[in-house]
Coordinates of C-alpha atoms in Angstrom, one line a residue:
X247 CA -8.0 -121.9 29.3
X248 CA -10.3 -123.4 31.4
X249 CA -10.4 -127.6 32.0
X250 CA -12.7 -129.7 31.0
X251 CA -13.7 -130.7 35.1
X252 CA -14.6 -127.4 35.3
X253 CA -16.3 -127.1 32.4
X254 CA -18.7 -129.7 33.6
X255 CA -18.9 -128.2 36.6
X256 CA -20.2 -125.2 34.9
X257 CA -22.6 -127.0 33.4
X258 CA -23.9 -128.5 36.1
X259 CA -24.5 -125.3 38.3
X260 CA -27.2 -124.9 35.9
X261 CA -26.2 -121.8 34.2
X262 CA -28.2 -120.3 31.9
X263 CA -28.0 -121.6 28.3
X264 CA -25.8 -120.0 25.7
X265 CA -28.6 -119.2 23.2
X266 CA -29.8 -115.9 25.5
X267 CA -26.8 -113.5 24.5
X268 CA -27.9 -112.2 21.4
X269 CA -27.3 -112.9 18.1
X270 CA -25.5 -111.6 15.3
X271 CA -28.4 -110.9 13.4
X272 CA -30.1 -108.4 15.5
X273 CA -28.0 -105.8 14.4
X274 CA -28.4 -106.5 10.9
X275 CA -32.6 -106.0 11.8
X276 CA -31.3 -102.0 13.4
X277 CA -31.7 -99.6 11.1
X278 CA -28.9 -97.5 9.8
X279 CA -27.2 -94.7 12.4
X280 CA -28.0 -91.7 11.5
X281 CA -32.1 -92.7 11.2
X282 CA -31.8 -94.2 14.7
X283 CA -33.2 -92.4 17.6
X284 CA -31.0 -94.3 19.9
X285 CA -27.9 -92.8 18.4
X286 CA -29.6 -89.1 18.0
X287 CA -28.2 -86.7 20.6
X288 CA -31.8 -85.3 22.9
X289 CA -32.7 -81.9 21.9
X290 CA -31.0 -79.2 24.3
X291 CA -34.0 -77.9 25.5
X292 CA -34.9 -81.3 27.7
X293 CA -32.0 -81.0 29.6
X294 CA -32.9 -80.8 33.1
X295 CA -29.6 -79.9 34.7
X296 CA -27.0 -77.3 33.6
X297 CA -23.3 -76.5 34.6
X298 CA -22.8 -73.9 37.2
X299 CA -20.1 -72.8 39.1
X300 CA -21.6 -74.3 42.2
X301 CA -20.5 -77.5 43.7
X302 CA -22.8 -80.2 43.0
X303 CA -24.4 -82.7 44.8
X304 CA -23.6 -86.2 46.0
X305 CA -25.4 -88.9 43.4
X306 CA -28.0 -91.1 45.5
X307 CA -25.8 -93.7 43.7
X308 CA -22.9 -94.9 41.8
X309 CA -22.6 -94.5 38.4
X310 CA -21.4 -96.6 35.6
X311 CA -17.9 -95.0 35.3
X312 CA -18.2 -95.7 38.9
X313 CA -18.6 -99.1 39.0
X314 CA -16.4 -99.9 36.0
X315 CA -13.0 -98.7 38.2
X316 CA -14.2 -100.7 40.5
X317 CA -12.4 -104.6 39.7
X318 CA -14.4 -107.3 40.0
X319 CA -13.0 -109.5 43.5
X320 CA -12.0 -113.1 41.8
X321 CA -12.1 -116.3 44.4
X322 CA -10.3 -119.3 44.0
X323 CA -13.4 -121.4 43.9
X324 CA -13.9 -121.3 39.8
X325 CA -17.6 -121.8 39.6
X326 CA -17.9 -119.0 42.5
X327 CA -16.4 -117.0 40.2
X328 CA -18.5 -117.7 37.2
X329 CA -21.4 -116.9 38.5
X330 CA -20.1 -113.7 39.7
X331 CA -18.8 -113.0 35.6
X332 CA -21.9 -114.0 34.9
X333 CA -24.3 -112.4 37.0
X334 CA -22.1 -109.2 36.4
X335 CA -22.9 -109.3 32.6
X336 CA -25.9 -110.1 33.6
X337 CA -26.2 -106.5 35.9
X338 CA -23.8 -104.7 32.9
X339 CA -26.5 -105.2 30.6
X340 CA -29.5 -104.2 32.3
X341 CA -27.4 -101.0 33.2
X342 CA -26.9 -101.0 29.7
X343 CA -30.8 -100.8 28.9
X344 CA -31.3 -98.8 31.7
X345 CA -28.8 -95.5 30.7
X346 CA -31.0 -95.7 27.2
X347 CA -34.4 -94.2 29.2
X348 CA -32.5 -92.8 32.0
X349 CA -32.4 -88.3 31.7
X350 CA -29.2 -86.7 30.1
X351 CA -26.3 -85.8 32.3
X352 CA -25.2 -81.9 33.2
X353 CA -23.5 -81.2 30.1
X354 CA -20.4 -80.7 32.0
X355 CA -19.9 -84.2 32.1
X356 CA -20.3 -85.1 28.7
X357 CA -17.9 -87.1 26.7
X358 CA -15.7 -85.2 23.7
X359 CA -13.6 -87.8 23.0
X360 CA -13.7 -91.3 22.1
X361 CA -10.3 -94.1 22.5
X362 CA -10.5 -95.5 19.1
X363 CA -10.6 -99.7 19.4
X364 CA -9.1 -102.7 17.5
X365 CA -12.5 -103.4 18.2
X366 CA -14.8 -104.5 14.7
X367 CA -17.7 -102.0 14.3
X368 CA -20.4 -102.1 11.7
X369 CA -20.6 -99.9 8.8
X370 CA -23.7 -98.7 10.1
X371 CA -22.0 -96.7 13.0
X372 CA -19.2 -95.2 10.4
X373 CA -21.2 -92.2 10.7
X374 CA -21.3 -90.6 14.1
X375 CA -17.4 -90.0 14.1
X376 CA -18.6 -86.6 12.3
X377 CA -20.9 -85.3 15.3
X378 CA -20.7 -85.6 19.4
X379 CA -22.8 -88.0 21.3
X380 CA -24.1 -88.3 24.0
X381 CA -23.2 -90.5 27.6
X382 CA -26.2 -92.5 26.8
X383 CA -25.0 -92.7 23.2
X384 CA -21.7 -94.3 24.0
X385 CA -23.4 -96.5 26.3
X386 CA -25.0 -98.1 23.5
X387 CA -22.8 -98.1 21.3
X388 CA -20.2 -100.2 23.6
X389 CA -23.3 -101.9 24.6
X390 CA -23.5 -103.3 20.7
X391 CA -20.1 -103.3 19.7
X392 CA -20.0 -105.6 22.6
X393 CA -22.9 -107.5 21.8
X394 CA -21.6 -108.1 18.6
X395 CA -17.6 -108.8 19.4
X396 CA -18.8 -111.9 22.1
X397 CA -20.6 -113.9 19.4
X398 CA -17.7 -112.8 16.8
X399 CA -14.5 -113.4 19.1
X400 CA -15.8 -115.4 21.8
X401 CA -17.9 -118.6 22.2
X402 CA -21.4 -118.8 24.1
X403 CA -19.8 -120.9 26.6
X404 CA -16.9 -118.9 27.2
X405 CA -17.9 -116.7 29.7
X406 CA -14.2 -115.5 30.9
X407 CA -13.3 -114.4 27.8
X408 CA -16.5 -112.5 27.3
X409 CA -15.9 -111.1 31.0
X410 CA -12.4 -109.7 30.2
X411 CA -13.2 -108.3 26.8
X412 CA -16.3 -106.7 29.6
X413 CA -13.0 -105.7 31.5
X414 CA -11.0 -104.0 28.3
X415 CA -14.2 -102.0 27.7
X416 CA -15.3 -100.8 31.1
X417 CA -11.3 -99.7 31.7
X418 CA -11.8 -98.2 27.8
X419 CA -15.3 -96.2 28.9
X420 CA -13.1 -95.3 32.5
X421 CA -10.5 -93.6 30.9
X422 CA -13.2 -91.5 28.6
X423 CA -15.2 -90.6 31.8
X424 CA -11.6 -89.2 33.1
X425 CA -10.4 -87.4 30.2
X426 CA -14.1 -85.9 30.4
X427 CA -13.7 -85.1 34.1
X428 CA -10.6 -83.5 33.4
X429 CA -12.5 -81.3 30.6
X430 CA -14.8 -80.6 33.1
X431 CA -12.3 -79.5 36.1
X432 CA -10.5 -77.3 33.2
X433 CA -13.6 -75.9 32.1
X434 CA -14.9 -75.0 35.3
X435 CA -12.0 -73.0 35.9
X436 CA -12.0 -70.9 32.9
X437 CA -15.9 -69.7 34.5
X438 CA -14.5 -69.2 37.8
X439 CA -11.7 -67.1 36.1
X440 CA -14.3 -66.3 33.9
X441 CA -16.9 -65.0 37.1
X442 CA -13.5 -63.5 38.9
X443 CA -13.2 -61.5 35.3
X444 CA -16.7 -60.2 35.5
X445 CA -17.2 -59.4 38.9
X446 CA -14.0 -57.1 38.2
X447 CA -15.6 -55.5 35.4
X448 CA -18.8 -55.0 37.7
X449 CA -16.7 -53.5 40.3
X450 CA -15.2 -51.4 37.5
X451 CA -19.0 -49.9 35.9
X452 CA -20.1 -49.4 39.7
X453 CA -17.1 -46.9 40.4
X454 CA -17.2 -45.6 36.7
X455 CA -21.0 -44.6 37.4
X456 CA -20.5 -43.8 40.9
X457 CA -17.4 -40.9 39.5
X458 CA -20.0 -40.1 36.9
X459 CA -22.8 -39.6 39.3
X460 CA -20.0 -37.4 41.1
X461 CA -19.3 -35.7 38.3
X462 CA -22.7 -34.8 37.4
X463 CA -23.4 -33.5 40.8
X464 CA -20.3 -30.7 40.4
X465 CA -21.2 -30.1 37.1
X466 CA -24.7 -28.5 38.5
X467 CA -23.0 -27.4 41.4
X468 CA -20.4 -24.8 39.0
X469 CA -23.3 -24.3 37.0
X470 CA -25.1 -23.1 40.3
X471 CA -22.1 -21.2 40.8
X472 CA -21.6 -19.5 37.6
X473 CA -24.9 -18.1 37.6
X474 CA -24.6 -16.8 41.7
X475 CA -20.8 -14.9 39.5
X476 CA -23.1 -13.1 36.6
X477 CA -25.7 -12.0 39.3
X478 CA -23.1 -10.7 41.8
X479 CA -21.2 -9.3 38.7
X480 CA -24.5 -7.9 37.6
X481 CA -25.0 -6.2 40.6
X482 CA -21.6 -4.7 41.1
X483 CA -21.7 -3.5 37.2
X484 CA -25.3 -1.2 38.3
X485 CA -24.2 -0.6 40.8
X486 CA -20.8 0.9 40.3
X487 CA -22.8 2.6 38.0
X488 CA -25.3 4.5 40.1
X489 CA -21.8 5.5 42.3
X490 CA -20.6 6.9 38.9
X491 CA -24.0 8.7 38.1
X492 CA -24.4 10.2 41.7
X493 CA -20.4 11.4 42.2
X494 CA -21.3 13.1 37.9
X495 CA -24.4 15.1 39.7
X496 CA -22.8 15.7 42.5
X497 CA -20.1 17.2 40.7
X498 CA -22.0 19.5 39.2
X499 CA -24.3 20.5 41.0
X500 CA -20.9 21.6 43.0
X501 CA -20.6 23.1 39.9
X502 CA -23.1 24.6 39.2
X503 CA -24.0 26.4 43.4
X504 CA -20.3 27.7 42.6
X505 CA -21.1 29.5 39.4
X506 CA -24.1 30.9 40.8
X507 CA -22.6 32.4 44.1
X508 CA -20.1 33.7 42.0
X509 CA -22.2 35.3 39.9
X510 CA -24.5 36.7 42.7
X511 CA -21.5 37.8 44.4
X512 CA -20.2 40.2 41.6
X513 CA -23.4 41.2 40.9
X514 CA -23.3 42.5 44.5
X515 CA -19.3 44.1 43.8
X516 CA -21.1 45.8 40.7
X517 CA -24.5 47.4 42.9
X518 CA -22.4 47.8 45.5
X519 CA -19.8 50.0 42.7
X520 CA -22.5 51.4 41.2
X521 CA -24.1 52.9 44.8
X522 CA -20.3 54.0 45.9
X523 CA -20.0 55.8 42.2
X524 CA -23.7 57.7 43.1
X525 CA -21.9 58.6 46.2
X526 CA -19.2 59.9 45.1
X527 CA -20.8 61.3 42.4
X528 CA -23.5 63.4 44.8
X529 CA -20.6 64.3 47.5
X530 CA -18.7 65.4 44.2
X531 CA -21.6 67.7 43.3
X532 CA -22.5 68.2 46.7
X533 CA -18.9 69.9 47.8
X534 CA -18.5 71.6 43.8
X535 CA -18.8 75.0 45.2
X536 CA -16.8 74.8 48.2
X537 CA -13.5 75.5 47.3
X538 CA -11.4 73.2 44.6
X539 CA -8.1 72.1 46.9
X540 CA -11.2 71.1 49.6
X541 CA -13.3 69.5 46.8
X542 CA -9.3 67.4 45.1
X543 CA -8.8 66.6 49.0
X544 CA -12.0 64.6 49.4
X545 CA -11.6 63.8 46.1
X546 CA -8.1 62.1 46.9
X547 CA -9.5 60.8 50.4
X548 CA -12.6 59.0 48.5
X549 CA -10.3 57.1 45.7
X550 CA -8.0 56.4 48.4
X551 CA -10.7 54.5 50.3
X552 CA -12.4 52.9 47.3
X553 CA -8.7 52.3 46.3
X554 CA -8.3 50.3 49.8
X555 CA -11.7 48.6 49.6
X556 CA -11.1 47.3 46.2
X557 CA -7.7 46.2 46.8
X558 CA -9.8 44.2 49.7
X559 CA -12.8 43.1 48.1
X560 CA -9.8 41.8 45.3
X561 CA -8.4 40.1 47.9
X562 CA -11.2 38.4 49.5
X563 CA -12.2 37.9 45.8
X564 CA -9.0 35.9 45.7
X565 CA -8.7 34.0 48.4
X566 CA -12.3 32.3 47.9
X567 CA -11.3 31.8 44.9
X568 CA -8.3 30.0 45.6
X569 CA -10.3 28.2 48.5
X570 CA -13.1 27.0 45.7
X571 CA -9.9 25.7 43.4
X572 CA -8.5 23.9 46.6
X573 CA -12.0 22.2 47.3
X574 CA -12.6 21.4 43.6
X575 CA -8.9 19.8 43.7
X576 CA -10.3 17.6 46.6
X577 CA -12.9 16.6 45.0
X578 CA -11.4 15.8 42.1
X579 CA -9.2 13.8 44.4
X580 CA -11.5 11.8 45.9
X581 CA -13.3 11.8 43.3
X582 CA -10.5 9.6 40.8
X583 CA -9.1 8.1 44.2
X584 CA -13.0 7.2 43.9
X585 CA -12.6 5.8 40.5
X586 CA -10.0 4.6 41.0
X587 CA -10.8 2.1 43.9
X588 CA -13.7 1.1 41.2
X589 CA -10.8 0.4 39.0
X590 CA -8.7 -2.1 40.9
X591 CA -12.0 -3.8 42.4
X592 CA -13.5 -4.3 39.0
X593 CA -10.4 -5.5 38.2
X594 CA -11.5 -8.9 38.9
X595 CA -14.6 -9.5 36.8
X596 CA -14.4 -11.2 33.4
X597 CA -15.2 -9.4 30.0
X598 CA -17.2 -6.0 31.5
X599 CA -14.1 -4.3 31.8
X600 CA -14.6 -2.5 28.6
X601 CA -17.8 -1.0 29.8
X602 CA -16.3 -0.1 33.1
X603 CA -13.6 1.4 31.2
X604 CA -15.9 4.4 29.0
X605 CA -17.3 5.0 32.1
X606 CA -14.1 6.2 33.7
X607 CA -13.3 8.2 30.2
X608 CA -16.7 10.0 31.0
X609 CA -15.6 10.8 34.0
X610 CA -11.9 12.1 32.8
X611 CA -13.7 14.0 29.7
X612 CA -16.4 15.8 32.9
X613 CA -13.7 16.7 34.8
X614 CA -12.2 18.1 31.6
X615 CA -15.4 19.7 31.8
X616 CA -15.0 20.9 35.3
X617 CA -11.4 22.3 34.1
X618 CA -13.1 24.9 31.6
X619 CA -15.3 26.2 34.1
X620 CA -12.8 26.5 36.1
X621 CA -11.1 28.7 33.4
X622 CA -14.6 30.0 32.6
X623 CA -14.5 31.5 36.4
X624 CA -10.2 32.7 36.1
X625 CA -11.8 34.2 33.3
X626 CA -14.6 36.0 35.0
X627 CA -12.2 36.9 37.7
X628 CA -10.4 38.5 34.7
X629 CA -13.1 40.2 33.8
X630 CA -13.8 42.2 37.4
X631 CA -10.8 42.4 37.2
X632 CA -11.5 44.5 34.7
X633 CA -14.2 45.9 36.0
X634 CA -12.0 47.8 39.0
X635 CA -9.4 48.8 36.1
X636 CA -12.2 51.1 34.6
X637 CA -14.1 51.9 37.9
X638 CA -10.5 53.6 38.7
X639 CA -10.2 55.3 34.9
X640 CA -13.8 56.5 36.0
X641 CA -12.6 58.1 39.5
X642 CA -9.7 59.4 37.3
X643 CA -11.9 60.9 35.1
X644 CA -14.3 62.3 38.2
X645 CA -11.1 63.4 39.3
X646 CA -11.3 65.9 36.0
X647 CA -14.2 67.2 36.1
X648 CA -17.4 66.6 37.8
X649 CA -20.0 67.8 34.6
X650 CA -18.3 65.5 31.6
X651 CA -18.2 63.1 34.3
X652 CA -22.2 63.3 35.2
X653 CA -22.7 63.2 31.5
X654 CA -20.2 60.9 30.9
X655 CA -21.2 58.8 33.2
X656 CA -25.2 59.0 32.7
X657 CA -24.0 58.1 28.8
X658 CA -22.2 55.3 29.4
X659 CA -25.4 54.2 31.1
X660 CA -27.9 54.8 29.6
X661 CA -25.9 53.1 27.0
X662 CA -25.0 50.4 28.9
X663 CA -29.3 50.0 29.6
X664 CA -29.7 50.1 25.4
X665 CA -27.6 46.8 25.5
X666 CA -29.3 45.5 27.5
X667 CA -32.6 45.8 26.6
X668 CA -31.3 44.9 23.1
X669 CA -29.4 42.3 23.9
X670 CA -33.2 40.9 25.8
X671 CA -34.5 41.6 22.7
X672 CA -32.3 39.7 20.9
X673 CA -33.0 36.6 22.8
X674 CA -36.3 36.7 22.4
X675 CA -36.6 37.6 18.7
X676 CA -33.9 34.6 19.3
X677 CA -36.6 32.4 21.0
X678 CA -39.1 33.2 18.6
X679 CA -37.3 32.6 15.3
X680 CA -36.4 29.4 17.4
X681 CA -40.0 28.4 17.8
X682 CA -41.2 29.4 14.2
X683 CA -38.5 27.4 12.8
X684 CA -39.2 24.4 14.3
X685 CA -43.0 25.0 13.4
X686 CA -42.0 25.6 10.1
X687 CA -39.5 22.0 9.5
X688 CA -42.2 20.3 11.4
X689 CA -44.1 21.9 8.1
X690 CA -41.8 21.0 5.7
X691 CA -42.1 17.7 7.1
X692 CA -45.8 16.5 7.3
X693 CA -45.4 17.7 3.4
X694 CA -42.9 15.3 2.7
X695 CA -45.0 13.3 4.6
X696 CA -45.8 11.9 7.8
X697 CA -45.3 7.5 6.4
X698 CA -42.1 7.5 4.4
X699 CA -40.3 4.5 3.3
X700 CA -37.1 3.9 2.4
X701 CA -35.3 1.2 0.1
X702 CA -32.0 0.5 0.5
X703 CA -30.7 -2.7 -1.9
X704 CA -27.7 -4.2 -0.4
X705 CA -24.5 -5.3 -2.6
X706 CA -24.4 -9.2 -3.7
X707 CA -22.0 -11.4 -1.8
X708 CA -19.2 -12.8 -3.4
X709 CA -21.0 -17.0 -3.3
X710 CA -24.8 -14.1 -5.1
X711 CA -22.4 -13.5 -7.4
X712 CA -23.9 -15.8 -9.9
X713 CA -27.7 -16.0 -8.4
X714 CA -28.1 -12.0 -7.9
X715 CA -31.0 -10.3 -9.4
X716 CA -30.6 -7.2 -12.2
X717 CA -31.8 -4.0 -11.0
X718 CA -31.8 -1.2 -12.5
X719 CA -32.5 2.4 -11.1
X720 CA -34.0 4.6 -14.1
X721 CA -33.9 8.0 -12.0
X722 CA -30.4 7.9 -10.0
X723 CA -29.1 10.7 -11.8
X724 CA -32.1 13.1 -10.4
X725 CA -34.9 12.1 -7.8
X726 CA -34.2 8.2 -6.7
X727 CA -36.9 7.0 -6.1
X728 CA -37.6 4.3 -8.8
X729 CA -36.1 0.3 -9.1
X730 CA -37.5 -1.5 -11.6
X731 CA -37.0 -5.8 -11.2
X732 CA -36.1 -7.2 -14.5
X733 CA -38.0 -10.4 -14.8
X734 CA -37.2 -13.6 -16.5
X735 CA -37.9 -14.0 -20.4
X736 CA -41.1 -14.7 -21.5
X737 CA -41.8 -15.8 -25.5
X738 CA -45.1 -14.5 -26.7
X739 CA -46.9 -16.3 -29.1
X740 CA -45.5 -14.6 -31.8
X741 CA -41.8 -15.9 -30.8
X742 CA -40.9 -12.4 -30.1
X743 CA -38.8 -12.3 -26.2
X744 CA -39.6 -10.4 -24.2
X745 CA -38.2 -9.3 -20.7
X746 CA -41.1 -8.3 -17.9
X747 CA -40.3 -5.7 -16.2
X748 CA -41.7 -4.7 -12.3
X749 CA -41.0 -0.8 -11.7
X750 CA -41.1 0.0 -7.3
X751 CA -41.5 3.2 -6.4
X752 CA -40.2 5.4 -2.8
X753 CA -39.7 8.1 -1.2
X754 CA -35.5 7.3 -1.7
X755 CA -33.9 4.1 -2.6
X756 CA -30.8 4.0 -2.3
X757 CA -28.3 1.7 -4.0
X758 CA -25.7 -0.4 -3.2
X759 CA -23.0 1.5 -3.3
X760 CA -25.0 3.8 -0.7
X761 CA -22.8 4.2 2.7
X762 CA -24.7 4.6 5.8
X763 CA -24.0 8.4 6.1
X764 CA -25.8 9.3 2.7
X765 CA -29.3 7.9 4.6
X766 CA -29.0 9.5 7.7
X767 CA -28.9 12.6 5.9
X768 CA -32.2 11.4 4.8
X769 CA -33.3 10.7 8.0
X770 CA -31.7 13.4 10.8
X771 CA -34.4 16.1 9.6
X772 CA -36.7 13.4 11.5
X773 CA -34.4 12.9 14.6
X774 CA -34.5 17.2 14.8
X775 CA -38.0 16.9 14.7
X776 CA -37.9 14.9 17.4
X777 CA -35.5 17.8 19.0
X778 CA -38.6 20.3 18.6
X779 CA -41.1 17.8 20.7
X780 CA -43.1 16.4 18.2
X781 CA -42.9 11.9 18.6
X782 CA -40.7 10.4 15.6
X783 CA -40.4 6.5 15.0
X784 CA -38.1 5.0 12.7
X785 CA -37.4 1.1 12.6
X786 CA -35.5 -1.1 9.6
X787 CA -37.8 -4.9 8.8
X788 CA -36.8 -6.8 5.7
X789 CA -36.1 -10.5 5.3
X790 CA -33.2 -12.5 6.8
X791 CA -29.8 -11.5 5.8
X792 CA -30.4 -8.0 4.0
X793 CA -28.6 -6.5 6.2
X794 CA -31.0 -4.8 9.2
X795 CA -28.7 -4.6 11.4
X796 CA -25.9 -3.3 9.8
X797 CA -28.4 -0.4 8.8
X798 CA -29.3 0.5 11.7
X799 CA -26.6 -0.9 14.5
X800 CA -23.3 -0.7 13.1
X801 CA -20.9 2.2 14.4
X802 CA -22.2 4.7 11.8
X803 CA -25.7 3.1 11.7
X804 CA -28.6 5.4 12.3
X805 CA -28.7 4.4 16.2
X806 CA -25.5 5.6 17.6
X807 CA -26.3 8.9 14.8
X808 CA -29.3 9.7 15.7
X809 CA -28.0 9.7 19.2
X810 CA -24.9 11.5 18.6
X811 CA -27.2 14.1 16.9
X812 CA -29.3 14.4 19.8
X813 CA -26.3 14.7 22.7
X814 CA -24.8 17.7 20.0
X815 CA -28.0 19.5 19.1
X816 CA -28.9 19.7 22.9
X817 CA -25.6 20.9 24.3
X818 CA -25.5 23.6 21.5
X819 CA -28.6 24.9 22.1
X820 CA -27.7 24.8 25.9
X821 CA -26.2 28.9 25.4
X822 CA -29.6 29.8 23.7
X823 CA -31.4 29.4 26.9
X824 CA -33.1 25.8 25.7
X825 CA -32.5 22.9 28.2
X826 CA -33.7 19.3 27.9
X827 CA -34.7 16.4 30.4
X828 CA -33.8 12.7 28.6
X829 CA -35.6 9.3 28.7
X830 CA -34.6 6.6 27.8
X831 CA -35.9 2.8 27.1
X832 CA -34.4 -0.5 25.5
X833 CA -37.3 -3.2 24.7
X834 CA -37.4 -6.1 22.3
X835 CA -40.7 -6.9 21.1
X836 CA -39.9 -11.1 20.2
X837 CA -43.8 -13.3 19.0
X838 CA -45.5 -9.6 19.6
X839 CA -44.1 -9.7 23.5
X840 CA -42.6 -6.8 24.3
X841 CA -39.1 -7.2 26.8
X842 CA -37.3 -5.7 29.3
X843 CA -33.5 -5.5 28.2
X844 CA -32.4 -3.5 31.1
X845 CA -34.5 -4.9 33.7
X846 CA -34.2 -8.7 35.4
X847 CA -34.8 -12.1 33.2
X848 CA -36.9 -13.7 35.7
X849 CA -38.8 -10.6 35.8
X850 CA -40.6 -10.5 31.9
X851 CA -42.9 -13.5 32.9
X852 CA -44.6 -11.2 35.7
X853 CA -45.1 -7.9 34.3
X854 CA -46.3 -7.3 31.1
X855 CA -45.2 -4.0 29.0
X856 CA -47.6 -2.5 26.5
X857 CA -46.5 0.3 23.4
X858 CA -49.0 2.8 23.5
X859 CA -49.9 6.1 21.8
X860 CA -47.7 9.6 23.6
X861 CA -50.6 11.5 24.0
X862 CA -48.5 14.4 24.2
X863 CA -49.3 16.9 21.1
X864 CA -47.2 20.3 20.5

């Protein structure tokens, strides 16, 4: 306690009377804390400063917490100490008042913890414990608490006690500010950690974006390379096909040339033999009057000469045949080497080996055909030897009797000429009959109808068994030209239940159990008309899933069967003197546009194709 002398000095110093300190009744005039504007935290949109990771600039003036942390300087003079405390009290009161009107502090400096105090508080502030308060609100609360404590605990003239209470409040406020600063540093560390993680995630995102762009570029390059490889593959396939065709054509021409040479040589030998026989016959007739011995000697001499010539000619022909055989073997070996080399080159290609193998098989078939033709040439050689034996028999016959030989030779020659005439007449008659057959066949086809419509009913699939239509074929055992579709039940006005049947007639109806072979037997006559030189068109139409592709393009479909019949018939007619030249195209009609499937896809938009009526008529 301060002695009375000091109290007297205080009164004498002219201090303001204690009546200026707010009385306790001032708090009773204030409203409840939940309706007090000073107790409500400011809106969030009024914040003028937000926390960030950047360093804060130094404040222009010290805050209340900094000033509260500075202990007041005490003096030995009681009067001066009391004055300083009084001034500090006034400054605190002014500062507290300023806090209520100052701007809100940054969020990082907001107080999140309140220290429990043993000082009494009014009942109106008990509702603030459940929600956070701002610094300005806490300062106001402390001011109100101080103003309510001082009149209750201290006398108005007890400035020392009041200053001690104020220092206690300062120490509490400082501890709160320290805890807030600690929390702020922790939050700043967390923010820095999150920023580091964000930067790492951004780097990872950039790396992934770069990798994605790289993969996209590689994918585009791979697609370009794949397109180039496919183009090269198509070019190699086309060039290989051309080479095989050239080789096949060359081998065929060589065989035909060899056959022509052999035939010409055989004809020449026959002519020479006939000339020689004529000369021998004339010589024999001229020498008939001579002595029989002289005639026999001359005939024997001629026989020896003819035999020598025949032997020489035979040896020469055998050598020619051997040379032809050797040349053919060399050509065959060369062709096989070329095919083998092409086969090795095509081993690196993908799934296109099947087509190349088919070409190789056709080349092997051609080789077999060449072997057969070589066998035929050998047969012709044997025929030549037989002719030589016949000539030898004729020479022997000349030795027996000149007159009989001459007459027999003339008879044989006449028979041969007659046989040749009969053969020529038969060939001419065969051509005429073939021409007549074609005309009659075409007339039969025209009588059947130039436009014929067939109907094929495919069998129902497993999931369609319950949905299939009810069909009947009334003339299935006779002409098979009608099909009846049974409609739904209809009830008449009299209550009679009937079924509406729809009858359809066609040139031919094929039931669900019919096979492709039966259908082709019906249209094979049209294929024969195409071979006879008439224009024929066969096409299949129907809804999706009705079996068009199976009917036309399967292994035993109409297109493969028609191609097989065309080539078999053309080959069989070669022996009768007929030759065929064939050309083909492979197009599709898509949205009324004709596309050449054997051409390049990039030329489809540049080249326009049209389907026109063939002006050629037979």
